[in-house]
């Protein structure tokens, strides 16, 4: 008889039995496969549930099945977690390699925080209205580069490009204004056909889960190239996604109404149910907490983002990622980018006596987050970590 184990969950773990985020992991000497996290353990779902759908190098085959299957699997994992599992189905999170969990389809990044958009407007257009006229009418977004979405822990190479300088003429070289954007990403599980817009009420039938995102940004490249068409090479060199996808059903206790929207959005953007989320982020820069952005302040909900993204008839596919845009609050200690935190480099941050503005080689950024969990306590979203290569 093979040995069996019962997983012990440490007290106050952010990975309790009502969270169960998914990953793709590679055990030492093994092939990549789908896992679910409980405490500090990973349950190998292909073994525990005896289902080859999970013996795959991405979550896509599972994500494409749709919400009924997602709920059934979550119940099966929950039940399995309470019993004794075969020892071959349980791994320590510290003993495995975590891979990019999703084969990313299309990637869209929004600009949905009113505090972020207002701060950027004040810096970029000090003499004008901080918000452009369209901002309160639609969630502004752009298409990013899906092929450079990388898993947490991947080293980031400082990008080279044309840099805006004070003289007006550009220089070529490594960016001097390498920045972060603390964001939340939403992953499409079940796609939608071209010509068939999704409504805000369709959100939970199509979105599989959420994960932290760091949208690395080169501000000097972005500022020169972006007029009039918006972000391009200043963003497309790398976007980091957490290794852990939190199922939407794990966040039911975090759902809250959005802050008031004024003016009322057009009918296709009106939320049929609240999809504001009470999620607290923390950004650490070389081990120092520098900001704590609140997702609850976001102006546009992810359900509104999905409705807007498809209202023209654009299709969605399994693995598509859309991210919220930088999450910022109104206070200095809630700003989700270094651009805002240092006010375009004019107000350095003190890192243990070291006055810093943008990222230097060797710097490390870790974004974490927590939210109210189903059944009480708090859950921890999987971190997103990155180090700037020397
Ligand atoms: Mn962004």
CSV table of C-alpha atoms and ligand atoms in Angstrom, one decimal:
chain,number,residue,atom,x,y,z
A,1,UNK,CA,0.0,0.0,0.0
A,2,UNK,CA,1.4,3.4,-0.9
A,3,UNK,CA,1.8,5.9,1.9
A,4,UNK,CA,-0.7,8.7,2.4
A,5,UNK,CA,-0.4,12.1,3.9
A,6,UNK,CA,-2.6,14.8,5.5
A,7,UNK,CA,-1.6,18.4,4.7
A,8,UNK,CA,-1.3,20.6,7.7
A,9,UNK,CA,-2.1,24.2,7.1
A,10,UNK,CA,-0.1,26.7,9.2
A,11,UNK,CA,-2.2,29.0,11.4
A,12,UNK,CA,-3.1,32.3,9.6
A,13,UNK,CA,-1.9,30.9,6.3
A,14,UNK,CA,-3.2,32.9,3.4
A,15,UNK,CA,-3.5,29.6,1.5
A,16,UNK,CA,-6.3,27.9,3.5
A,17,UNK,CA,-8.9,25.5,2.2
A,18,UNK,CA,-11.2,28.2,0.9
A,19,UNK,CA,-8.5,29.7,-1.3
A,20,UNK,CA,-6.8,26.9,-3.3
A,21,UNK,CA,-5.1,28.9,-6.1
A,22,UNK,CA,-3.8,27.1,-9.1
A,23,UNK,CA,-0.3,26.9,-10.6
A,24,UNK,CA,1.8,24.9,-13.0
A,25,UNK,CA,4.8,23.3,-11.3
A,26,UNK,CA,7.6,21.0,-12.3
A,27,UNK,CA,8.7,18.5,-9.6
A,28,UNK,CA,12.4,17.8,-9.5
A,29,UNK,CA,13.1,15.6,-12.6
A,30,UNK,CA,9.5,15.7,-13.6
A,31,UNK,CA,7.3,17.2,-16.3
A,32,UNK,CA,5.3,20.4,-15.7
A,33,UNK,CA,1.7,19.8,-14.4
A,34,UNK,CA,-1.2,21.6,-12.8
A,35,UNK,CA,-1.3,22.0,-9.0
A,36,UNK,CA,-3.4,23.6,-6.3
A,37,UNK,CA,-1.9,25.2,-3.2
A,38,UNK,CA,-2.9,24.3,0.3
A,39,UNK,CA,-0.8,25.9,3.1
A,40,UNK,CA,2.8,25.3,2.0
A,41,UNK,CA,2.0,22.3,-0.1
A,42,UNK,CA,1.0,21.8,-3.7
A,43,UNK,CA,-1.5,19.1,-4.6
A,44,UNK,CA,-0.7,17.4,-7.9
A,45,UNK,CA,-4.2,17.4,-9.5
A,46,UNK,CA,-3.5,14.8,-12.2
A,47,UNK,CA,-2.6,12.3,-9.4
A,48,UNK,CA,-5.1,13.4,-6.7
A,49,UNK,CA,-8.1,13.7,-9.0
A,50,UNK,CA,-6.8,11.0,-11.5
A,51,UNK,CA,-7.5,13.3,-14.4
A,52,UNK,CA,-5.1,13.8,-17.4
A,53,UNK,CA,-6.5,17.3,-18.0
A,54,UNK,CA,-4.1,18.4,-15.3
A,55,UNK,CA,-1.0,16.6,-16.6
A,56,UNK,CA,-0.3,19.6,-18.9
A,57,UNK,CA,2.2,22.4,-19.0
A,58,UNK,CA,-0.6,25.1,-18.7
A,59,UNK,CA,-4.0,25.7,-17.1
A,60,UNK,CA,-5.6,26.4,-20.5
A,61,UNK,CA,-7.2,22.9,-21.0
A,62,UNK,CA,-8.9,23.3,-17.6
A,63,UNK,CA,-9.7,27.0,-18.0
A,64,UNK,CA,-11.5,26.4,-21.4
A,65,UNK,CA,-14.0,24.1,-19.7
A,66,UNK,CA,-16.1,26.8,-18.2
A,67,UNK,CA,-17.6,27.8,-14.9
A,68,UNK,CA,-19.5,24.6,-14.0
A,69,UNK,CA,-16.3,22.5,-14.4
A,70,UNK,CA,-14.3,25.1,-12.4
A,71,UNK,CA,-16.8,24.8,-9.5
A,72,UNK,CA,-16.8,21.0,-9.6
A,73,UNK,CA,-13.0,20.8,-9.6
A,74,UNK,CA,-12.8,23.3,-6.8
A,75,UNK,CA,-15.2,21.1,-4.7
A,76,UNK,CA,-13.2,18.0,-5.6
A,77,UNK,CA,-9.9,19.7,-4.5
A,78,UNK,CA,-11.5,21.0,-1.3
A,79,UNK,CA,-12.8,17.5,-0.5
A,80,UNK,CA,-9.4,15.9,-1.4
A,81,UNK,CA,-7.6,18.4,0.8
A,82,UNK,CA,-9.6,17.2,3.9
A,83,UNK,CA,-8.7,13.6,3.4
A,84,UNK,CA,-5.4,11.8,3.3
A,85,UNK,CA,-3.7,12.1,-0.1
A,86,UNK,CA,-1.3,9.7,-1.8
A,87,UNK,CA,2.2,10.9,-0.9
A,88,UNK,CA,3.0,11.1,-4.6
A,89,UNK,CA,0.3,13.8,-5.0
A,90,UNK,CA,1.8,16.2,-2.5
A,91,UNK,CA,4.9,18.5,-2.9
A,92,UNK,CA,6.4,21.2,-0.9
A,93,UNK,CA,6.1,24.6,-2.6
A,94,UNK,CA,9.8,25.1,-1.9
A,95,UNK,CA,10.9,21.9,-3.6
A,96,UNK,CA,9.4,22.6,-7.1
A,97,UNK,CA,9.9,25.0,-10.0
A,98,UNK,CA,6.9,27.2,-10.7
A,99,UNK,CA,6.2,27.9,-14.4
A,100,UNK,CA,4.1,30.5,-16.2
A,101,UNK,CA,0.7,29.0,-15.3
A,102,UNK,CA,-1.2,30.1,-18.4
A,103,UNK,CA,-0.5,30.2,-22.1
A,104,UNK,CA,-1.3,33.8,-22.6
A,105,UNK,CA,-3.6,34.7,-25.6
A,106,UNK,CA,-4.1,38.4,-26.1
A,107,UNK,CA,-3.0,41.0,-23.5
A,108,UNK,CA,-4.8,44.2,-22.7
A,109,UNK,CA,-3.8,46.7,-20.0
A,110,UNK,CA,-6.3,49.3,-18.7
A,111,UNK,CA,-5.9,52.6,-16.8
A,112,UNK,CA,-8.7,52.2,-14.4
A,113,UNK,CA,-7.5,53.9,-11.2
A,114,UNK,CA,-8.8,57.5,-10.9
A,115,UNK,CA,-6.0,58.4,-8.4
A,116,UNK,CA,-3.4,57.0,-10.8
A,117,UNK,CA,-4.8,58.7,-13.9
A,118,UNK,CA,-5.2,62.0,-11.9
A,119,UNK,CA,-1.6,61.9,-10.6
A,120,UNK,CA,-0.2,61.1,-14.1
A,121,UNK,CA,-2.3,63.9,-15.6
A,122,UNK,CA,-1.0,66.4,-13.0
A,123,UNK,CA,2.6,65.5,-13.8
A,124,UNK,CA,2.2,65.3,-17.6
A,125,UNK,CA,-0.2,68.3,-18.1
A,126,UNK,CA,0.4,70.6,-15.1
A,127,UNK,CA,-1.6,73.4,-16.6
A,128,UNK,CA,-4.6,71.4,-17.8
A,129,UNK,CA,-7.4,69.2,-16.4
A,130,UNK,CA,-5.7,66.1,-15.0
A,131,UNK,CA,-8.3,63.8,-16.5
A,132,UNK,CA,-8.8,63.8,-20.3
A,133,UNK,CA,-12.5,64.2,-21.4
A,134,UNK,CA,-13.0,60.5,-22.2
A,135,UNK,CA,-11.7,59.2,-18.9
A,136,UNK,CA,-15.0,59.1,-16.9
A,137,UNK,CA,-16.9,57.6,-19.9
A,138,UNK,CA,-14.9,54.5,-20.7
A,139,UNK,CA,-12.1,52.4,-19.2
A,140,UNK,CA,-9.1,53.5,-21.2
A,141,UNK,CA,-6.8,50.6,-22.3
A,142,UNK,CA,-4.2,49.5,-24.9
A,143,UNK,CA,-3.1,46.1,-26.3
A,144,UNK,CA,0.2,44.9,-24.9
A,145,UNK,CA,2.6,42.2,-25.8
A,146,UNK,CA,1.4,38.7,-24.8
A,147,UNK,CA,4.7,37.0,-25.7
A,148,UNK,CA,6.7,38.8,-23.1
A,149,UNK,CA,4.4,38.0,-20.1
A,150,UNK,CA,6.7,36.1,-17.8
A,151,UNK,CA,6.3,34.2,-14.6
A,152,UNK,CA,7.2,35.8,-11.2
A,153,UNK,CA,10.9,35.4,-10.4
A,154,UNK,CA,12.0,35.9,-14.0
A,155,UNK,CA,15.0,38.4,-14.2
A,156,UNK,CA,14.2,41.6,-16.0
A,157,UNK,CA,16.8,43.0,-18.5
A,158,UNK,CA,17.0,46.8,-18.5
A,159,UNK,CA,15.6,47.8,-22.0
A,160,UNK,CA,17.5,50.0,-24.4
A,161,UNK,CA,15.7,52.5,-26.7
A,162,UNK,CA,15.2,56.1,-27.7
A,163,UNK,CA,15.1,58.2,-24.6
A,164,UNK,CA,13.4,61.6,-24.3
A,165,UNK,CA,16.0,64.1,-23.0
A,166,UNK,CA,15.7,67.7,-21.9
A,167,UNK,CA,17.2,69.0,-25.1
A,168,UNK,CA,14.2,67.8,-27.2
A,169,UNK,CA,16.4,65.4,-29.3
A,170,UNK,CA,16.4,61.7,-28.3
A,171,UNK,CA,19.4,59.7,-27.2
A,172,UNK,CA,19.8,55.9,-27.6
A,173,UNK,CA,20.7,53.8,-24.5
A,174,UNK,CA,19.6,51.9,-21.5
A,175,UNK,CA,16.5,53.4,-19.9
A,176,UNK,CA,17.3,55.6,-16.9
A,177,UNK,CA,13.6,55.6,-15.7
A,178,UNK,CA,12.8,52.0,-15.2
A,179,UNK,CA,9.6,51.8,-13.2
A,180,UNK,CA,7.0,49.3,-11.9
A,181,UNK,CA,3.2,49.3,-12.1
A,182,UNK,CA,1.4,47.3,-9.3
A,183,UNK,CA,-1.7,45.8,-11.0
A,184,UNK,CA,-4.3,43.0,-10.8
A,185,UNK,CA,-4.7,40.8,-13.8
A,186,UNK,CA,-7.8,38.9,-14.9
A,187,UNK,CA,-7.6,35.7,-16.9
A,188,UNK,CA,-10.2,34.6,-19.4
A,189,UNK,CA,-11.2,30.9,-19.1
A,190,UNK,CA,-14.1,30.5,-21.4
A,191,UNK,CA,-13.8,32.7,-24.5
A,192,UNK,CA,-16.4,34.5,-26.6
A,193,UNK,CA,-17.1,34.6,-30.4
A,194,UNK,CA,-16.3,37.5,-32.7
A,195,UNK,CA,-19.4,39.7,-33.1
A,196,UNK,CA,-20.8,38.7,-29.7
A,197,UNK,CA,-20.1,41.4,-27.0
A,198,UNK,CA,-20.0,40.3,-23.4
A,199,UNK,CA,-22.1,42.1,-20.8
A,200,UNK,CA,-20.9,43.0,-17.4
A,201,UNK,CA,-23.2,40.3,-16.0
A,202,UNK,CA,-21.2,37.7,-18.0
A,203,UNK,CA,-18.0,38.3,-16.1
A,204,UNK,CA,-18.1,35.3,-13.8
A,205,UNK,CA,-18.9,32.9,-16.6
A,206,UNK,CA,-15.8,33.9,-18.6
A,207,UNK,CA,-13.2,35.0,-16.1
A,208,UNK,CA,-11.4,32.1,-14.5
A,209,UNK,CA,-9.3,33.9,-11.9
A,210,UNK,CA,-7.1,36.7,-10.9
A,211,UNK,CA,-3.3,37.2,-10.3
A,212,UNK,CA,-1.0,40.0,-9.4
A,213,UNK,CA,0.9,41.7,-12.3
A,214,UNK,CA,3.9,44.0,-12.5
A,215,UNK,CA,3.8,46.1,-15.7
A,216,UNK,CA,7.4,47.1,-15.9
A,217,UNK,CA,7.7,50.5,-17.7
A,218,UNK,CA,10.5,52.5,-19.1
A,219,UNK,CA,9.3,56.1,-18.6
A,220,UNK,CA,11.8,57.9,-20.8
A,221,UNK,CA,11.2,55.5,-23.7
A,222,UNK,CA,7.4,55.7,-23.2
A,223,UNK,CA,7.4,59.5,-23.0
A,224,UNK,CA,9.1,60.0,-26.3
A,225,UNK,CA,7.5,57.2,-28.4
A,226,UNK,CA,3.9,57.4,-27.1
A,227,UNK,CA,2.6,60.4,-28.9
A,228,UNK,CA,0.0,60.0,-30.3
A,229,UNK,CA,-0.6,56.3,-30.2
A,230,UNK,CA,0.3,55.3,-26.7
A,231,UNK,CA,2.4,52.6,-25.0
A,232,UNK,CA,4.7,50.5,-27.2
A,233,UNK,CA,8.4,49.6,-26.5
A,234,UNK,CA,8.4,51.4,-23.1
A,235,UNK,CA,6.1,48.5,-21.9
A,236,UNK,CA,6.5,45.5,-24.2
A,237,UNK,CA,9.9,44.3,-23.0
A,238,UNK,CA,8.4,42.4,-20.0
A,239,UNK,CA,5.3,42.0,-17.9
A,240,UNK,CA,5.5,39.8,-14.8
A,241,UNK,CA,2.5,37.6,-13.8
A,242,UNK,CA,2.2,35.7,-10.5
A,243,UNK,CA,2.7,31.9,-10.6
A,244,UNK,CA,-0.6,31.6,-8.7
A,245,UNK,CA,-4.1,32.1,-10.2
A,246,UNK,CA,-6.7,32.7,-7.5
A,247,UNK,CA,-10.1,31.4,-8.6
A,248,UNK,CA,-12.8,34.0,-8.8
A,249,UNK,CA,-14.9,32.0,-6.4
A,250,UNK,CA,-12.3,32.4,-3.7
A,251,UNK,CA,-12.9,36.2,-3.7
A,252,UNK,CA,-16.7,36.3,-3.0
A,253,UNK,CA,-16.0,37.9,0.4
A,254,UNK,CA,-13.9,40.6,-1.2
A,255,UNK,CA,-16.6,41.8,-3.5
A,256,UNK,CA,-17.8,45.4,-2.8
A,257,UNK,CA,-19.6,48.1,-4.6
A,258,UNK,CA,-17.5,50.5,-6.7
A,259,UNK,CA,-17.0,54.0,-5.6
A,260,UNK,CA,-19.7,56.3,-7.2
A,261,UNK,CA,-19.3,56.8,-11.0
A,262,UNK,CA,-20.1,60.3,-12.1
A,263,UNK,CA,-21.5,60.8,-14.8
A,264,UNK,CA,-23.4,57.4,-14.9
A,265,UNK,CA,-21.7,55.3,-17.6
A,266,UNK,CA,-23.5,54.3,-20.8
A,267,UNK,CA,-25.9,51.3,-20.3
A,268,UNK,CA,-23.5,48.7,-21.7
A,269,UNK,CA,-21.0,49.7,-19.0
A,270,UNK,CA,-23.4,49.5,-16.1
A,271,UNK,CA,-22.6,46.8,-13.5
A,272,UNK,CA,-25.4,44.4,-12.8
A,273,UNK,CA,-23.7,43.2,-9.7
A,274,UNK,CA,-20.9,44.6,-7.6
A,275,UNK,CA,-17.4,43.7,-8.9
A,276,UNK,CA,-15.4,46.1,-6.9
A,277,UNK,CA,-12.8,44.1,-5.0
A,278,UNK,CA,-11.5,44.9,-1.5
A,279,UNK,CA,-7.8,43.8,-2.1
A,280,UNK,CA,-4.9,45.4,-0.3
A,281,UNK,CA,-1.5,45.4,-2.2
A,282,UNK,CA,2.0,45.9,-0.7
A,283,UNK,CA,5.1,46.8,-2.8
A,284,UNK,CA,8.5,46.0,-1.4
A,285,UNK,CA,11.6,47.6,-3.0
A,286,UNK,CA,14.8,45.8,-1.9
A,287,UNK,CA,12.9,44.5,1.1
A,288,UNK,CA,11.4,47.9,2.2
A,289,UNK,CA,7.7,48.4,2.1
A,290,UNK,CA,7.3,51.6,0.0
A,291,UNK,CA,3.6,51.7,-0.8
A,292,UNK,CA,0.3,49.9,-0.1
A,293,UNK,CA,-2.1,50.5,-3.0
A,294,UNK,CA,-5.9,49.8,-2.3
A,295,UNK,CA,-7.8,48.1,-5.2
A,296,UNK,CA,-11.1,49.1,-3.6
A,297,UNK,CA,-10.6,52.7,-4.9
A,298,UNK,CA,-10.6,51.6,-8.6
A,299,UNK,CA,-13.0,53.6,-10.7
A,300,UNK,CA,-13.8,50.9,-13.3
A,301,UNK,CA,-14.6,47.3,-12.3
A,302,UNK,CA,-13.1,44.3,-14.1
A,303,UNK,CA,-16.6,43.4,-15.3
A,304,UNK,CA,-16.9,46.9,-17.0
A,305,UNK,CA,-13.4,46.3,-18.5
A,306,UNK,CA,-14.5,43.0,-20.0
A,307,UNK,CA,-17.8,44.6,-21.4
A,308,UNK,CA,-15.8,47.5,-22.9
A,309,UNK,CA,-13.1,45.2,-24.4
A,310,UNK,CA,-15.7,43.3,-26.3
A,311,UNK,CA,-18.4,45.9,-27.1
A,312,UNK,CA,-17.1,46.4,-30.6
A,313,UNK,CA,-17.4,42.7,-31.3
A,314,UNK,CA,-13.8,41.7,-30.5
A,315,UNK,CA,-13.6,38.0,-29.5
A,316,UNK,CA,-11.9,36.6,-26.4
A,317,UNK,CA,-9.9,33.4,-26.0
A,318,UNK,CA,-8.9,31.1,-23.3
A,319,UNK,CA,-5.7,32.5,-21.7
A,320,UNK,CA,-6.4,36.2,-22.6
A,321,UNK,CA,-5.1,38.5,-19.9
A,322,UNK,CA,-6.5,41.9,-19.1
A,323,UNK,CA,-4.9,43.9,-16.3
A,324,UNK,CA,-6.4,46.8,-14.3
A,325,UNK,CA,-3.7,49.4,-14.8
A,326,UNK,CA,-1.6,50.8,-12.0
A,327,UNK,CA,-3.5,50.7,-8.7
A,328,UNK,CA,-3.1,53.9,-6.7
A,329,UNK,CA,-4.9,55.5,-3.8
A,330,UNK,CA,-5.1,59.3,-3.0
A,331,UNK,CA,-2.3,59.2,-0.4
A,332,UNK,CA,1.4,59.2,-1.1
A,333,UNK,CA,1.9,55.8,0.6
A,334,UNK,CA,-0.8,54.4,-1.8
A,335,UNK,CA,0.8,55.2,-5.1
A,336,UNK,CA,1.4,52.1,-7.3
A,337,UNK,CA,4.2,53.3,-9.5
A,338,UNK,CA,7.6,54.9,-8.8
A,339,UNK,CA,6.7,57.7,-11.2
A,340,UNK,CA,4.0,58.8,-8.8
A,341,UNK,CA,5.8,57.7,-5.6
A,342,UNK,CA,8.8,60.0,-6.5
A,343,UNK,CA,6.7,62.5,-8.4
A,344,UNK,CA,8.6,62.0,-11.7
A,345,UNK,CA,11.9,61.6,-9.8
A,346,UNK,CA,11.7,64.9,-7.9
A,347,UNK,CA,10.9,63.4,-4.5
A,348,UNK,CA,13.3,60.5,-3.8
A,349,UNK,CA,12.2,57.5,-1.7
A,350,UNK,CA,14.4,56.7,1.3
A,351,UNK,CA,15.6,53.1,1.3
A,352,UNK,CA,17.5,52.8,4.6
A,353,UNK,CA,19.4,56.0,4.0
A,354,UNK,CA,19.7,55.4,0.3
A,355,UNK,CA,17.8,58.1,-1.7
A,356,UNK,CA,16.2,56.5,-4.8
A,357,UNK,CA,14.0,57.4,-7.7
A,358,UNK,CA,13.8,54.7,-10.4
A,359,UNK,CA,15.1,51.1,-10.4
A,360,UNK,CA,18.8,50.4,-10.5
A,361,UNK,CA,20.5,47.2,-11.6
A,362,UNK,CA,20.2,44.5,-8.9
A,363,UNK,CA,17.0,46.0,-7.4
A,364,UNK,CA,14.3,43.7,-6.4
A,365,UNK,CA,10.5,44.4,-6.4
A,366,UNK,CA,8.0,42.1,-4.7
A,367,UNK,CA,4.3,42.8,-4.9
A,368,UNK,CA,2.0,41.0,-2.5
A,369,UNK,CA,-1.7,41.3,-1.7
A,370,UNK,CA,-4.4,40.1,0.6
A,371,UNK,CA,-8.2,40.0,0.7
A,372,UNK,CA,-11.0,38.8,3.0
A,373,UNK,CA,-11.3,35.0,2.6
A,374,UNK,CA,-14.4,32.9,2.4
A,375,UNK,CA,-15.2,31.7,5.9
A,376,UNK,CA,-13.2,34.4,7.7
A,377,UNK,CA,-9.6,35.5,7.9
A,378,UNK,CA,-7.6,36.7,4.9
A,379,UNK,CA,-6.2,35.0,1.8
A,380,UNK,CA,-2.9,35.9,0.2
A,381,UNK,CA,-2.6,36.4,-3.5
A,382,UNK,CA,0.5,34.8,-4.9
A,383,UNK,CA,3.3,37.3,-5.0
A,384,UNK,CA,4.9,38.8,-8.1
A,385,UNK,CA,8.7,39.2,-7.9
A,386,UNK,CA,11.3,40.5,-10.2
A,387,UNK,CA,15.0,41.5,-10.1
A,388,UNK,CA,16.7,43.9,-12.5
A,389,UNK,CA,19.5,42.0,-14.1
A,390,UNK,CA,23.0,43.5,-13.8
B,1,LIG,MN1,0.1,49.3,-16.8
